[in-house]
XYZ file of C-alpha atoms in Angstrom:
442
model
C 15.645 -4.785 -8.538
C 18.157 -7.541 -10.189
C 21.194 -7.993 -8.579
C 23.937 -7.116 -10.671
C 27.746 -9.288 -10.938
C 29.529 -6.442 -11.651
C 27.569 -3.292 -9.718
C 26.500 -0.563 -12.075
C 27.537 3.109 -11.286
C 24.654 4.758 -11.013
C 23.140 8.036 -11.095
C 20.045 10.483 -10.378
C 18.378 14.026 -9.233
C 18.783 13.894 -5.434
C 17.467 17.026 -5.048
C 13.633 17.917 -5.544
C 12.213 17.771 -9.001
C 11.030 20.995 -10.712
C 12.966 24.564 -12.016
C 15.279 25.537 -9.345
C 18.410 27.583 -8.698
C 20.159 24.459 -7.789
C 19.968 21.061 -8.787
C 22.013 18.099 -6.864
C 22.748 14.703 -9.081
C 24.388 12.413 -7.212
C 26.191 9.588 -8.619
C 27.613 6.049 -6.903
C 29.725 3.031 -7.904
C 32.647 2.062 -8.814
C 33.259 4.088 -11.874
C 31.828 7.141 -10.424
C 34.988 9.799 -10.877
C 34.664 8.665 -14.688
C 32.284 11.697 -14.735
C 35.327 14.060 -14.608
C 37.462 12.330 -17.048
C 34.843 12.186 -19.821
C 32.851 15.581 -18.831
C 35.314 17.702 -17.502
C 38.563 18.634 -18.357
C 39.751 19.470 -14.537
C 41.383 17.380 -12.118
C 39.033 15.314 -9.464
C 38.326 17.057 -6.679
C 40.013 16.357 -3.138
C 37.718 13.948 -0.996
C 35.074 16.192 1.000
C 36.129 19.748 -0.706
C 33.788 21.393 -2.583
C 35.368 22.564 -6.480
C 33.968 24.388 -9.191
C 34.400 22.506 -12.459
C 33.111 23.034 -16.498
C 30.980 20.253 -17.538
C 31.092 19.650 -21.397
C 29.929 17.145 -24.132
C 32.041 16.737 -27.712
C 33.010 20.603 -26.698
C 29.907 21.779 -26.178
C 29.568 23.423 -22.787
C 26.829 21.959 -21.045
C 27.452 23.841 -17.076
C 29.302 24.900 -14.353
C 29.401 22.651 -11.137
C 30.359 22.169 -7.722
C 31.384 19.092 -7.344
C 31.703 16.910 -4.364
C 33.659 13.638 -4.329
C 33.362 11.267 -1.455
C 35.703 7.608 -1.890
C 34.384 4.429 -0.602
C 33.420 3.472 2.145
C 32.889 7.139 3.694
C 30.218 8.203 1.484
C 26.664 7.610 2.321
C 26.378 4.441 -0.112
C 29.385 3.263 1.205
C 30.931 3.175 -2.590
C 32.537 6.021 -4.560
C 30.188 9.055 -4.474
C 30.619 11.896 -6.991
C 28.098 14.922 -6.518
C 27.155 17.533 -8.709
C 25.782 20.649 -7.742
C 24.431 21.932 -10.885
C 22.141 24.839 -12.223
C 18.380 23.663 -11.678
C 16.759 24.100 -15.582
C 15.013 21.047 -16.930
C 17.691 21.468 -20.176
C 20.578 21.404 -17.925
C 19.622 18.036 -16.046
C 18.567 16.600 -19.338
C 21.713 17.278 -21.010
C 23.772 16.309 -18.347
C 21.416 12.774 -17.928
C 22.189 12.213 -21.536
C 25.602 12.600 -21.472
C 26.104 10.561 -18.061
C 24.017 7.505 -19.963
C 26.859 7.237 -22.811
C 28.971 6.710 -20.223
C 30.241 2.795 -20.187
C 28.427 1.108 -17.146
C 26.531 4.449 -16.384
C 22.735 3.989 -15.693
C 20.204 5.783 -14.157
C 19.097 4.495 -10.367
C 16.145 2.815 -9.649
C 13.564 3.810 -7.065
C 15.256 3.188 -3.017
C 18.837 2.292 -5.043
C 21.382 4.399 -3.351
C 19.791 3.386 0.006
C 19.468 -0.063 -0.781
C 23.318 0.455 -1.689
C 23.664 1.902 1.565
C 21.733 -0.958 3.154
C 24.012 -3.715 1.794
C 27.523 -1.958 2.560
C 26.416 -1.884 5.888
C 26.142 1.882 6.140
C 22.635 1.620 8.127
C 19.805 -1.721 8.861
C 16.704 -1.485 7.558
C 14.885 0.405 10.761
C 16.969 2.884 9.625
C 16.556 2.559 6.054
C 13.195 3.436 6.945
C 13.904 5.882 9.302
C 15.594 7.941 6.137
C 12.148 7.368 4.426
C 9.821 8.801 6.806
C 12.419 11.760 7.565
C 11.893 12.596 4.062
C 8.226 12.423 4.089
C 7.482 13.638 7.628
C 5.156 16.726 7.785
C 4.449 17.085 11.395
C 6.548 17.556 14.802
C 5.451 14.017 16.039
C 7.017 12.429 12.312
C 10.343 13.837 12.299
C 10.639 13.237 15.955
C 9.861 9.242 15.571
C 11.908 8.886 12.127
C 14.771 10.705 13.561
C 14.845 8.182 16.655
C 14.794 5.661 13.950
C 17.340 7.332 11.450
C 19.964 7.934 14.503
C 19.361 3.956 15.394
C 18.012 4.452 18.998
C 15.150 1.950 17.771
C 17.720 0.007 16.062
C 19.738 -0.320 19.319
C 16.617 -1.751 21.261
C 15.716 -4.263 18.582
C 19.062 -5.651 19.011
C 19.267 -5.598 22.999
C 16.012 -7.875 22.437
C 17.980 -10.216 20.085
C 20.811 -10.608 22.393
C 18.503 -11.448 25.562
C 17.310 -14.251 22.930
C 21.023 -15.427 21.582
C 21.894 -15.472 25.088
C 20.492 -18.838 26.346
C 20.272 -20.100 22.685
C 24.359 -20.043 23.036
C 24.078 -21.434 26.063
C 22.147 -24.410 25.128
C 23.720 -25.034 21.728
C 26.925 -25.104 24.191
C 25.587 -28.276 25.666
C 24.512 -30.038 22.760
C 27.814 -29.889 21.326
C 29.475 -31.029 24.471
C 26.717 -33.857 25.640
C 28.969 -35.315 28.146
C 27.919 -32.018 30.243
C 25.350 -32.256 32.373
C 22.699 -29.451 32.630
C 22.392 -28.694 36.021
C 18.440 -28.167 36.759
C 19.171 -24.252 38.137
C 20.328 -23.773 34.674
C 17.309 -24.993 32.649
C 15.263 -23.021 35.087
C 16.951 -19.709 34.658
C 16.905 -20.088 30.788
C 13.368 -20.733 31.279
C 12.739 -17.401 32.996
C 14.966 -15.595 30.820
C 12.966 -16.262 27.505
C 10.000 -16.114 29.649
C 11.091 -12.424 30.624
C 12.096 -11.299 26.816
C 8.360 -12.600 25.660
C 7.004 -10.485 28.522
C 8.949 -7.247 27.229
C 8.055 -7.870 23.042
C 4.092 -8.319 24.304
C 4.400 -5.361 26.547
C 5.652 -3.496 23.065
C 2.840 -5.261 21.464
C 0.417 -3.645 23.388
C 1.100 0.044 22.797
C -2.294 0.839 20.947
C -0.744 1.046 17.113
C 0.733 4.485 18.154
C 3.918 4.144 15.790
C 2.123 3.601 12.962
C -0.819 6.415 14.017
C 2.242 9.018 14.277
C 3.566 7.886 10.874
C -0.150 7.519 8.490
C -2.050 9.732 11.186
C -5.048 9.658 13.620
C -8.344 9.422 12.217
C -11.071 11.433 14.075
C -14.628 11.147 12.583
C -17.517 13.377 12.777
C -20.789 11.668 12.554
C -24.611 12.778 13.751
C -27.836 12.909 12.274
C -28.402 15.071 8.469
C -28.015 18.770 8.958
C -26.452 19.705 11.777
C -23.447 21.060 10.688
C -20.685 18.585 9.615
C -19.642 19.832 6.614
C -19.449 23.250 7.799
C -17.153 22.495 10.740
C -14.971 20.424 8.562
C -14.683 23.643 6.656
C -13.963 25.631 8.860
C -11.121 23.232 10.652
C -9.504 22.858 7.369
C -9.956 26.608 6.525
C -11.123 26.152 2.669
C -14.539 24.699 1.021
C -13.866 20.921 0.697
C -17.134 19.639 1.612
C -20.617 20.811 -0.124
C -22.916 22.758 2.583
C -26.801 22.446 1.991
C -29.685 22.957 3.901
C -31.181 19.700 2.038
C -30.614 16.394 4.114
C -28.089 14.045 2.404
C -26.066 15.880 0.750
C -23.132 13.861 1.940
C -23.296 10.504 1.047
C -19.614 9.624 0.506
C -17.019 10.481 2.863
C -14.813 13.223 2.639
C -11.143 13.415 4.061
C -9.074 16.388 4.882
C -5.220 16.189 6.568
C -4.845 18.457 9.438
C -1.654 18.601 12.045
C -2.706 19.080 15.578
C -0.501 19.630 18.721
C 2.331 18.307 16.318
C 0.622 14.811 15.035
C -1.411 14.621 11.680
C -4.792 14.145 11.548
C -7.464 12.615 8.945
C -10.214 14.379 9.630
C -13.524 12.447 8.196
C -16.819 13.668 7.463
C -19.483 11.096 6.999
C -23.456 11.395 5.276
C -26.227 12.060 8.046
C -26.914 9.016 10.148
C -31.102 8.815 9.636
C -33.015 6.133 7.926
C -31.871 6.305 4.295
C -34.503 7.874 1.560
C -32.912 5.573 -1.719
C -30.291 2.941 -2.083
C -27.585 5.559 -2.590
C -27.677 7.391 0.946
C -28.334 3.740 2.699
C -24.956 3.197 1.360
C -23.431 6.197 2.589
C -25.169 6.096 5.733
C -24.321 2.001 6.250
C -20.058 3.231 5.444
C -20.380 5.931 7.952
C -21.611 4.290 10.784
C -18.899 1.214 9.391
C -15.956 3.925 9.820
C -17.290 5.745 12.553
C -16.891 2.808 14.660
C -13.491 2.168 13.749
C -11.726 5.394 13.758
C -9.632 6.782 16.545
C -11.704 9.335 18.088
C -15.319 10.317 16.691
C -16.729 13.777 16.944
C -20.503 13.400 17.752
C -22.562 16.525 16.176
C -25.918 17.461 17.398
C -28.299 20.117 16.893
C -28.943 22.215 19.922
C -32.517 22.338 19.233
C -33.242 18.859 18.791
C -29.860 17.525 20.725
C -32.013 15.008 23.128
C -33.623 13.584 20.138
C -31.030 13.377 17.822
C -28.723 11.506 21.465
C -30.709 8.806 20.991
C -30.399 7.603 17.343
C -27.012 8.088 17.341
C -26.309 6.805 21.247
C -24.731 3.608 20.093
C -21.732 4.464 17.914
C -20.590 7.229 21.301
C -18.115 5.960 23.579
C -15.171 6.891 25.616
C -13.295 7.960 22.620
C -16.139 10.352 21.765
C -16.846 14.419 22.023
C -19.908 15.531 22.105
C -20.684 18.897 20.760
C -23.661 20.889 20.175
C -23.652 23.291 17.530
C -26.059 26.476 17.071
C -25.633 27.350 20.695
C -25.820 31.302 19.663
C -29.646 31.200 19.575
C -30.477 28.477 21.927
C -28.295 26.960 25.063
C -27.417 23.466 24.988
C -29.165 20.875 26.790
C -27.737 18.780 29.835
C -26.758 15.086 28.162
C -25.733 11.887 29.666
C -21.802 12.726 28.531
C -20.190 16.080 28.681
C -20.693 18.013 25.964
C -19.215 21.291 24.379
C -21.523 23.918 22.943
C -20.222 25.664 19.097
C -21.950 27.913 16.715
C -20.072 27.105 12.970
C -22.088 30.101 12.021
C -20.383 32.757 14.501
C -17.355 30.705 15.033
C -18.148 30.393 19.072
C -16.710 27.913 20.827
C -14.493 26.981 17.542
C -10.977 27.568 19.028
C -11.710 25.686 22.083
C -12.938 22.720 20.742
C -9.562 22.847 18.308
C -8.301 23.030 21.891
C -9.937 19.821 23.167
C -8.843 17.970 20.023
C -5.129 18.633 20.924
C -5.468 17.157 24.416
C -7.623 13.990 23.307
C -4.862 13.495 20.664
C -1.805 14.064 22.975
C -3.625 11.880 25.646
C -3.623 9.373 23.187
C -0.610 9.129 21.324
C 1.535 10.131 24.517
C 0.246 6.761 26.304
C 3.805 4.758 24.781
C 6.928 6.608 25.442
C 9.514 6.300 22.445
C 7.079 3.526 20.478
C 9.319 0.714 18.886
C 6.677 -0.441 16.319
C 6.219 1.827 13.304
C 5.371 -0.261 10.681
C 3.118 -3.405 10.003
C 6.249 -6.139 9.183
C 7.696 -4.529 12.888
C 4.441 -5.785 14.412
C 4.627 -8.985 12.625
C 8.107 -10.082 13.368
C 7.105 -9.208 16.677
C 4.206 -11.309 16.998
C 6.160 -14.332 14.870
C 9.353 -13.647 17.539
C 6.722 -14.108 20.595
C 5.076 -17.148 19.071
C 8.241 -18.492 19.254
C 9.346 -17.987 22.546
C 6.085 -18.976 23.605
C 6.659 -23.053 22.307
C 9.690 -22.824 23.973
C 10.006 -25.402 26.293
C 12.922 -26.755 28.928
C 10.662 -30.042 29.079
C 11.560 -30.231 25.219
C 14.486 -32.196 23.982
C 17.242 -29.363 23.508
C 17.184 -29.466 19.555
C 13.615 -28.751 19.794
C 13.941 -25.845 22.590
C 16.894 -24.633 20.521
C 15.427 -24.343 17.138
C 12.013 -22.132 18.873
C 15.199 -19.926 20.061
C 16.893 -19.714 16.399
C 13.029 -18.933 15.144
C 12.735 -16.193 17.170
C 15.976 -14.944 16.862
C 15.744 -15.133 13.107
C 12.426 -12.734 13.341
C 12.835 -10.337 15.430
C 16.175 -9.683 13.097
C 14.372 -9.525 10.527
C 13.018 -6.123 11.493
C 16.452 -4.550 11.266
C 17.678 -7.057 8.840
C 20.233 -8.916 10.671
C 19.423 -12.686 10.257
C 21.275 -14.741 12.171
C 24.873 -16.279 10.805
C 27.487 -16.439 13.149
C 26.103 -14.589 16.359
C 25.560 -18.057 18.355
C 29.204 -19.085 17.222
C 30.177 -15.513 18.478
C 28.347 -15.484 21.875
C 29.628 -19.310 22.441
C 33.352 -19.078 22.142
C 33.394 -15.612 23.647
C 31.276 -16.502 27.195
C 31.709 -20.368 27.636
C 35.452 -22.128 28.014
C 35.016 -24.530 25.092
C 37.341 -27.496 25.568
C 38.773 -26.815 28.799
């Protein structure tokens, strides 16, 4: 996205794309009430209040719309914002898209521009930036819960309490290099030292919270893996409740793996089924059978399928990919009961359906036990987690032994990344925080 002298104003379909009743086009800059001067011959409407007015090109009536104007800064792009609510047929928008281009300094937005807009007149930071996008996209409980945290700033407002704890003895030493003739009294340097020491110790506790931001955002992946024939592909049609993987009675038949989105007690699920884990007849199934045991071992939580006929046997060839993240279920347990194994185990029958609706049931918890381990997680995305790690790193040199320049730039480092996660680099805070808590000059 260039970066314009004079800004564009810009314009685009901010409701969904398709035939509807209604269509929204929303349209921001500085020439934005233009719209009504060359497309309208009515008056603009009063800031906030909704009024119907004729839309027309060279006399030809293109609409009728209710329009919505909102003057800089109060608008959500913080510049003049002129909304159209007009009918939703694909000849409507592309008349009225054609007539907005002729207008001088009109152009159509780019991908992200009216938030970026938003962004840069300080109307939200970048956690909530993001928040916006993952309100938009959020399809289960657990999303719109975690982007609306992030979309009110709550996550914002913690990101920032960090940054302060770090400004805090930065001023404070910065003070004393501009004044050398001060002495630093030892109790000083020692409660600095604890007091970075103490901000590291909360950004590695937030470290260690299992990836559960970004799980609730891209979802938990459970895999179901066990020897050829046992069921797989018919429980992952049944838990998805429509034919997406073939069902055969001929061992193999799944060689690639096959993914299906599911929303459980509020958080989505990739559910993944994987070939038969056996030694491989060809090159082909080898593959299959080398990228399931590959993904089986790295996924969330693994759903171990046996036969109940053959459950003891099939334990053992498949013993070393189960672990404390794993449930073991037997299927077929309508003709024969399920044998006693060395983890607990739940008996199914994908035939009758027994035993279906309580293993759904067991899924929930193991999820819920899972992702509710971190209260309110602060990490949702991967640049969080690495400005996080960077801001740590940083703290970590940190050093009272160090000459102060040296201790002080580790501080401006890891003040400069952990504001990168919300955007706010660092300008005049220290200044700020300096002349506001310390009698300069007295």
């Amino acid at each position: 996205m260039q970066h314009e002298a004079q800004p564009s104003t810009i314009y685009a379909l901010a409701s969904g794309h398709g035939k509807a009743g209604i269509a929204v086009v929303r349209i921001s800059g500085p020439h934005a009430c233009a719209v009504v001067t060359f497309l309208s011959d009515g008056k603009l409407p009063k800031p906030r209040e909704a009024t119907i007015i004729k839309l027309a090109q060279h006399g030809a009536r293109l609409d009728s719309a209710l329009a919505l104007y909102f003057p800089a800064p109060h608008s959500f792009t913080g510049e003049d914002v002129l909304e159209l609510h007009t009918h939703g047929s694909h000849a409507v928008l592309k008349l009225l898209f054609e007539a907005l281009n002729k207008i001088p300094g009109f152009r159509h937005a780019e991908p992200g521009e009216f938030s970026r807009r938003a962004f840069l007149n300080n109307k939200f930071d970048l956690m909530e930036a993001e928040g916006l996008a993952d309100l938009i996209d959020a399809e289960t409980v657990a999303q719109h819960k975690q982007a609306m945290r992030q979309l009110s700033g709550e996550t914002s407002g913690q990101v920032h309490a960090l940054r302060e704890k770090i400004l805090e003895p930065l001023a404070l030493l910065e003070a004393y290099i501009d004044f050398p003739d001060e002495e630093i009294p030892p109790l000083v340097l020692t409660e600095t030292a604890e007091k970075v020491a103490a901000v590291r110790g909360l950004i590695l506790q937030m470290l260690d919270d299992g990836g559960i931001g970004e799980k609730i955002r891209e979802g938990v992946e459970i895999v179901i893996f066990g020897p050829p024939n046992v069921g797989k592909s018919s429980l992952i049609n049944i838990l998805s409740k429509r034919e997406v993987a073939i069902v055969s009675d001929e061992p193999g038949t799944t060689r690639d793996m096959i993914e299906v989105q599911l929303e459980l007690g509020g958080y989505g699920v990739t559910l993944v089924d994987t070939a038969g884990l056996r030694e491989a007849q060809g090159k082909i199934e080898a593959e299959g059978v080398r990228r399931a045991e590959a993904r089986t071992r790295e996924s969330d939580f693994k759903i171990c399928m046996l036969e109940a006929n053959a459950a003891r046997e099939q334990y053992a060839e498949v013993a070393a990919l189960i672990d404390d993240n794993t449930l073991i279920i037997i299927n077929k347990t309508d003709i024969t009961t399920a044998p006693s194994l060395p983890a607990p185990t739940h008996g199914i029958s994908v035939k009758t359906g027994q035993g279906i609706d309580s293993l759904v049931e067991l899924m929930v918890l193991n999820v819920r036990s899972h992702m509710e381990k971190t209260v309110s997680p602060l990490i949702t995305r991967a640049r969080h987690r690495s400005a996080l790690a960077n801001t740590s790193q940083s703290l970590a040199r940190f050093s009272i032994d160090q000459p102060l320049e040296l201790a002080c730039e580790e501080l401006r480092q890891a003040a400069s990344e952990i504001g990168k996660i919300t955007g706010k680099i660092m300008v005049d805070d220290i200044l700020d925080l300096v002349f506001s808590r310390f009698c300069i000059g007295k």
